[in-house]
Amino acid sequence: MFVLRLLLLLSAFLLAGCGTYYNVSVDSLRDTQQPSGNVYVMRPGNEGVSESDLLFREIVRQITPAFRARGYNIVDDIRQADNVAVVSYWMDEPRVHIGTDTITRAQPVVVGYGRYRHIEYVYVDEPVVTSTTIYTANLLVEAYTLTADKKQDRQIWRTSLRCSSGNEDFHTLMFSMAQVLPGVMGTQSNGLRQFEVFLGNDGEIEVTDKSDSLF
């Protein structure tokens, strides 16, 4: 019984560290002249997509916490809005990454003659080629002011995100970008910023800013 409990405990520790890493890059621009109003209405930026589109509504639900974190309010009626956020999203074509590594193997070699023969081991480096398919999802949020008659006017900020991983599920890739969005949306990134998002199998979520480590 003690051994069984020990094995279960060790399994729990191993599972706790399991998950998937997602690489998210961010490029964000912000106009120096910002509007006084902070009420936004969401509109799809993809051609042919309506506001009732289920995928658009799902993405709006995921990114709404980022707007609230920036102090913005979301409404459905454009007549109540000061600004409009145009949301576009798409997948790139999958790309294949080829990697080369080496594995050291011990090869037996017979040394000597007659009864003096014996086996020694020689360590040989063998090349190993790996192939990995990378999937990339994109999210673009563009904010514009609205005129008095609620027409789209001046662009006030735009935030672009790209998420890459070996996971082909579009919803998970979008979810990963939504974890980064609250800290970068509507900001001036001054170039490309890199983040790493860890999604644990136990529900753990960890976001790491990797930009500083690049310099």
mmCIF file of C-alpha atoms in Angstrom:
data_model
loop_
_atom_site.group_PDB
_atom_site.id
_atom_site.type_symbol
_atom_site.label_atom_id
_atom_site.label_comp_id
_atom_site.label_asym_id
_atom_site.label_seq_id
_atom_site.Cartn_x
_atom_site.Cartn_y
_atom_site.Cartn_z
ATOM 1 C CA MET A 1 0.000 0.000 0.000
ATOM 2 C CA PHE A 2 2.847 2.397 0.855
ATOM 3 C CA VAL A 3 4.517 1.695 -2.499
ATOM 4 C CA LEU A 4 1.238 2.341 -4.338
ATOM 5 C CA ARG A 5 0.774 5.701 -2.602
ATOM 6 C CA LEU A 6 4.363 6.636 -3.403
ATOM 7 C CA LEU A 7 3.865 5.822 -7.078
ATOM 8 C CA LEU A 8 0.654 7.870 -7.199
ATOM 9 C CA LEU A 9 2.415 10.797 -5.558
ATOM 10 C CA LEU A 10 5.298 10.661 -8.030
ATOM 11 C CA SER A 11 2.850 10.472 -10.933
ATOM 12 C CA ALA A 12 1.064 13.568 -9.638
ATOM 13 C CA PHE A 13 4.332 15.501 -9.526
ATOM 14 C CA LEU A 14 5.211 14.445 -13.070
ATOM 15 C CA LEU A 15 1.794 15.358 -14.452
ATOM 16 C CA ALA A 16 1.862 18.743 -12.721
ATOM 17 C CA GLY A 17 4.736 19.859 -14.923
ATOM 18 C CA CYS A 18 3.199 18.689 -18.224
ATOM 19 C CA GLY A 19 1.864 21.132 -20.758
ATOM 20 C CA THR A 20 2.572 22.969 -23.999
ATOM 21 C CA TYR A 21 4.562 26.111 -24.755
ATOM 22 C CA TYR A 22 3.353 28.703 -27.264
ATOM 23 C CA ASN A 23 5.487 31.466 -28.787
ATOM 24 C CA VAL A 24 3.664 34.793 -29.139
ATOM 25 C CA SER A 25 5.112 37.837 -30.900
ATOM 26 C CA VAL A 26 3.581 41.309 -30.537
ATOM 27 C CA ASP A 27 3.872 44.472 -32.621
ATOM 28 C CA SER A 28 1.825 47.380 -31.300
ATOM 29 C CA LEU A 29 1.516 51.037 -32.338
ATOM 30 C CA ARG A 30 -0.258 53.879 -30.535
ATOM 31 C CA ASP A 31 -1.106 57.387 -31.687
ATOM 32 C CA THR A 32 0.105 60.161 -29.380
ATOM 33 C CA GLN A 33 -3.310 61.825 -29.573
ATOM 34 C CA GLN A 34 -5.725 59.598 -27.687
ATOM 35 C CA PRO A 35 -9.502 60.214 -27.466
ATOM 36 C CA SER A 36 -11.179 61.065 -24.179
ATOM 37 C CA GLY A 37 -13.891 58.426 -24.582
ATOM 38 C CA ASN A 38 -13.222 54.831 -23.489
ATOM 39 C CA VAL A 39 -16.367 53.046 -24.722
ATOM 40 C CA TYR A 40 -15.778 50.594 -27.563
ATOM 41 C CA VAL A 41 -17.918 48.568 -29.934
ATOM 42 C CA MET A 42 -16.467 45.457 -31.616
ATOM 43 C CA ARG A 43 -16.615 44.899 -35.366
ATOM 44 C CA PRO A 44 -15.181 42.034 -37.507
ATOM 45 C CA GLY A 45 -12.324 42.930 -39.831
ATOM 46 C CA ASN A 46 -12.422 39.722 -41.890
ATOM 47 C CA GLU A 47 -14.123 40.082 -45.250
ATOM 48 C CA GLY A 48 -17.518 38.415 -45.354
ATOM 49 C CA VAL A 49 -17.725 37.886 -41.569
ATOM 50 C CA SER A 50 -20.771 39.292 -39.779
ATOM 51 C CA GLU A 51 -21.129 40.348 -36.151
ATOM 52 C CA SER A 52 -23.288 37.268 -35.515
ATOM 53 C CA ASP A 53 -20.554 34.888 -36.697
ATOM 54 C CA LEU A 54 -19.966 32.356 -33.935
ATOM 55 C CA LEU A 55 -16.173 32.336 -34.254
ATOM 56 C CA PHE A 56 -16.056 36.152 -34.182
ATOM 57 C CA ARG A 57 -18.236 36.186 -31.061
ATOM 58 C CA GLU A 58 -15.979 33.580 -29.415
ATOM 59 C CA ILE A 59 -12.859 35.658 -30.108
ATOM 60 C CA VAL A 60 -14.586 38.799 -28.791
ATOM 61 C CA ARG A 61 -15.378 36.891 -25.601
ATOM 62 C CA GLN A 62 -11.716 35.909 -25.232
ATOM 63 C CA ILE A 63 -10.295 39.407 -25.786
ATOM 64 C CA THR A 64 -12.915 41.364 -23.798
ATOM 65 C CA PRO A 65 -10.946 40.933 -20.494
ATOM 66 C CA ALA A 66 -8.015 42.723 -22.160
ATOM 67 C CA PHE A 67 -10.224 45.738 -22.897
ATOM 68 C CA ARG A 68 -11.448 45.809 -19.305
ATOM 69 C CA ALA A 69 -7.858 45.543 -18.050
ATOM 70 C CA ARG A 70 -7.025 48.692 -20.065
ATOM 71 C CA GLY A 71 -10.008 50.532 -18.570
ATOM 72 C CA TYR A 72 -12.182 50.269 -21.703
ATOM 73 C CA ASN A 73 -15.903 49.471 -21.670
ATOM 74 C CA ILE A 74 -17.557 47.280 -24.329
ATOM 75 C CA VAL A 75 -21.064 47.904 -25.693
ATOM 76 C CA ASP A 76 -23.116 46.248 -28.432
ATOM 77 C CA ASP A 77 -24.864 49.408 -29.641
ATOM 78 C CA ILE A 78 -22.609 51.629 -31.756
ATOM 79 C CA ARG A 79 -24.720 54.639 -30.776
ATOM 80 C CA GLN A 80 -23.335 54.328 -27.243
ATOM 81 C CA ALA A 81 -19.703 53.928 -28.365
ATOM 82 C CA ASP A 82 -16.891 56.469 -28.607
ATOM 83 C CA ASN A 83 -14.574 54.199 -30.600
ATOM 84 C CA VAL A 84 -14.662 51.024 -32.668
ATOM 85 C CA ALA A 85 -12.305 48.037 -32.378
ATOM 86 C CA VAL A 86 -11.910 46.133 -35.652
ATOM 87 C CA VAL A 87 -10.897 42.517 -34.963
ATOM 88 C CA SER A 88 -9.239 40.384 -37.660
ATOM 89 C CA TYR A 89 -7.927 36.822 -37.319
ATOM 90 C CA TRP A 90 -6.479 34.145 -39.604
ATOM 91 C CA MET A 91 -4.178 31.128 -39.879
ATOM 92 C CA ASP A 92 -0.955 31.017 -41.906
ATOM 93 C CA GLU A 93 -0.027 28.027 -44.026
ATOM 94 C CA PRO A 94 1.743 25.386 -41.863
ATOM 95 C CA ARG A 95 5.515 25.333 -42.245
ATOM 96 C CA VAL A 96 7.879 22.432 -41.698
ATOM 97 C CA HIS A 97 10.972 22.905 -39.552
ATOM 98 C CA ILE A 98 13.840 20.490 -40.190
ATOM 99 C CA GLY A 99 16.289 20.010 -37.317
ATOM 100 C CA THR A 100 19.524 18.051 -37.122
ATOM 101 C CA ASP A 101 20.934 16.582 -33.921
ATOM 102 C CA THR A 102 23.307 13.792 -32.903
ATOM 103 C CA ILE A 103 22.885 10.724 -30.720
ATOM 104 C CA THR A 104 25.925 9.038 -29.190
ATOM 105 C CA ARG A 105 25.789 5.238 -29.392
ATOM 106 C CA ALA A 106 28.194 2.600 -28.041
ATOM 107 C CA GLN A 107 29.349 0.185 -30.733
ATOM 108 C CA PRO A 108 31.054 -3.132 -29.720
ATOM 109 C CA VAL A 109 34.461 -3.759 -31.310
ATOM 110 C CA VAL A 110 36.531 -6.987 -31.061
ATOM 111 C CA VAL A 111 40.120 -6.215 -30.048
ATOM 112 C CA GLY A 112 43.109 -8.654 -30.051
ATOM 113 C CA TYR A 113 43.709 -12.150 -31.446
ATOM 114 C CA GLY A 114 42.978 -15.711 -30.396
ATOM 115 C CA ARG A 115 42.305 -16.232 -26.718
ATOM 116 C CA TYR A 116 43.347 -12.648 -26.061
ATOM 117 C CA ARG A 117 40.419 -11.265 -27.914
ATOM 118 C CA HIS A 118 37.994 -9.125 -25.998
ATOM 119 C CA ILE A 119 35.233 -6.636 -26.697
ATOM 120 C CA GLU A 120 35.624 -2.918 -26.234
ATOM 121 C CA TYR A 121 33.079 -0.214 -26.921
ATOM 122 C CA VAL A 122 33.619 2.734 -29.239
ATOM 123 C CA TYR A 123 31.323 5.725 -28.936
ATOM 124 C CA VAL A 124 30.013 6.949 -32.279
ATOM 125 C CA ASP A 125 27.959 10.109 -32.977
ATOM 126 C CA GLU A 126 25.062 9.371 -35.325
ATOM 127 C CA PRO A 127 23.135 12.221 -37.021
ATOM 128 C CA VAL A 128 19.387 12.373 -36.390
ATOM 129 C CA VAL A 129 17.051 14.461 -38.553
ATOM 130 C CA THR A 130 13.726 15.591 -37.074
ATOM 131 C CA SER A 131 10.771 17.180 -38.839
ATOM 132 C CA THR A 132 8.273 19.393 -36.983
ATOM 133 C CA THR A 133 5.178 21.099 -38.406
ATOM 134 C CA ILE A 134 4.662 24.629 -37.056
ATOM 135 C CA TYR A 135 1.184 26.200 -37.013
ATOM 136 C CA THR A 136 0.706 29.984 -36.752
ATOM 137 C CA ALA A 137 -2.402 32.001 -35.894
ATOM 138 C CA ASN A 138 -2.729 35.790 -36.188
ATOM 139 C CA LEU A 139 -4.815 38.329 -34.302
ATOM 140 C CA LEU A 140 -5.066 42.007 -35.277
ATOM 141 C CA VAL A 141 -7.018 44.554 -33.214
ATOM 142 C CA GLU A 142 -7.310 48.051 -34.720
ATOM 143 C CA ALA A 143 -8.978 50.918 -32.851
ATOM 144 C CA TYR A 144 -10.581 53.947 -34.520
ATOM 145 C CA THR A 145 -12.475 56.958 -33.223
ATOM 146 C CA LEU A 146 -16.075 57.459 -34.291
ATOM 147 C CA THR A 147 -17.490 60.657 -35.728
ATOM 148 C CA ALA A 148 -20.660 62.259 -34.408
ATOM 149 C CA ASP A 149 -22.701 60.248 -36.920
ATOM 150 C CA LYS A 150 -20.847 57.043 -35.842
ATOM 151 C CA LYS A 151 -18.615 56.682 -38.891
ATOM 152 C CA GLN A 152 -15.146 55.130 -38.553
ATOM 153 C CA ASP A 153 -12.589 57.928 -38.350
ATOM 154 C CA ARG A 154 -8.970 58.237 -37.108
ATOM 155 C CA GLN A 155 -6.897 55.199 -36.114
ATOM 156 C CA ILE A 156 -5.727 55.549 -32.509
ATOM 157 C CA TRP A 157 -3.893 52.216 -32.001
ATOM 158 C CA ARG A 158 -3.280 48.842 -33.593
ATOM 159 C CA THR A 159 -1.969 45.698 -31.889
ATOM 160 C CA SER A 160 -0.867 42.669 -33.904
ATOM 161 C CA LEU A 161 -0.129 39.235 -32.400
ATOM 162 C CA ARG A 162 1.216 35.991 -33.890
ATOM 163 C CA CYS A 163 1.199 32.659 -32.064
ATOM 164 C CA SER A 164 3.259 29.669 -33.213
ATOM 165 C CA SER A 165 3.262 26.117 -31.901
ATOM 166 C CA GLY A 166 3.185 22.481 -32.892
ATOM 167 C CA ASN A 167 -0.494 22.511 -31.888
ATOM 168 C CA GLU A 168 -2.788 22.999 -34.892
ATOM 169 C CA ASP A 169 -5.904 23.886 -32.858
ATOM 170 C CA PHE A 170 -6.892 27.456 -33.806
ATOM 171 C CA HIS A 171 -8.924 28.019 -30.629
ATOM 172 C CA THR A 172 -5.972 27.134 -28.386
ATOM 173 C CA LEU A 173 -3.630 29.389 -30.370
ATOM 174 C CA MET A 174 -6.107 32.270 -29.998
ATOM 175 C CA PHE A 175 -6.481 31.538 -26.286
ATOM 176 C CA SER A 176 -2.707 31.763 -25.881
ATOM 177 C CA MET A 177 -2.628 35.201 -27.517
ATOM 178 C CA ALA A 178 -5.503 36.338 -25.304
ATOM 179 C CA GLN A 179 -3.287 35.691 -22.262
ATOM 180 C CA VAL A 180 -0.692 38.172 -23.571
ATOM 181 C CA LEU A 181 -3.135 40.796 -24.878
ATOM 182 C CA PRO A 182 -4.015 42.602 -21.582
ATOM 183 C CA GLY A 183 -0.432 43.768 -21.097
ATOM 184 C CA VAL A 184 0.224 44.919 -24.666
ATOM 185 C CA MET A 185 -3.048 46.055 -26.238
ATOM 186 C CA GLY A 186 -3.093 49.694 -27.267
ATOM 187 C CA THR A 187 0.552 50.235 -26.270
ATOM 188 C CA GLN A 188 3.678 51.344 -28.139
ATOM 189 C CA SER A 189 5.871 48.250 -28.338
ATOM 190 C CA ASN A 190 8.784 49.977 -30.124
ATOM 191 C CA GLY A 191 9.428 46.932 -32.254
ATOM 192 C CA LEU A 192 8.645 43.255 -31.950
ATOM 193 C CA ARG A 193 8.220 41.792 -28.457
ATOM 194 C CA GLN A 194 8.423 38.070 -27.745
ATOM 195 C CA PHE A 195 6.423 36.149 -25.148
ATOM 196 C CA GLU A 196 6.205 32.515 -24.098
ATOM 197 C CA VAL A 197 2.864 31.143 -22.905
ATOM 198 C CA PHE A 198 2.745 27.864 -20.979
ATOM 199 C CA LEU A 199 -0.604 26.064 -20.820
ATOM 200 C CA GLY A 200 -0.420 23.240 -18.302
ATOM 201 C CA ASN A 201 -2.500 20.108 -18.503
ATOM 202 C CA ASP A 202 -3.711 20.897 -14.982
ATOM 203 C CA GLY A 203 -4.979 24.360 -16.011
ATOM 204 C CA GLU A 204 -1.832 26.267 -15.082
ATOM 205 C CA ILE A 205 -1.182 29.363 -17.243
ATOM 206 C CA GLU A 206 2.159 31.164 -17.238
ATOM 207 C CA VAL A 207 3.161 34.137 -19.424
ATOM 208 C CA THR A 208 6.853 35.045 -19.736
ATOM 209 C CA ASP A 209 8.208 38.146 -21.482
ATOM 210 C CA LYS A 210 11.199 36.887 -23.479
ATOM 211 C CA SER A 211 12.048 40.256 -25.068
ATOM 212 C CA ASP A 212 14.673 41.203 -22.480
ATOM 213 C CA SER A 213 16.499 37.892 -22.919
ATOM 214 C CA LEU A 214 17.072 38.641 -26.610
ATOM 215 C CA PHE A 215 19.553 41.427 -25.851
#
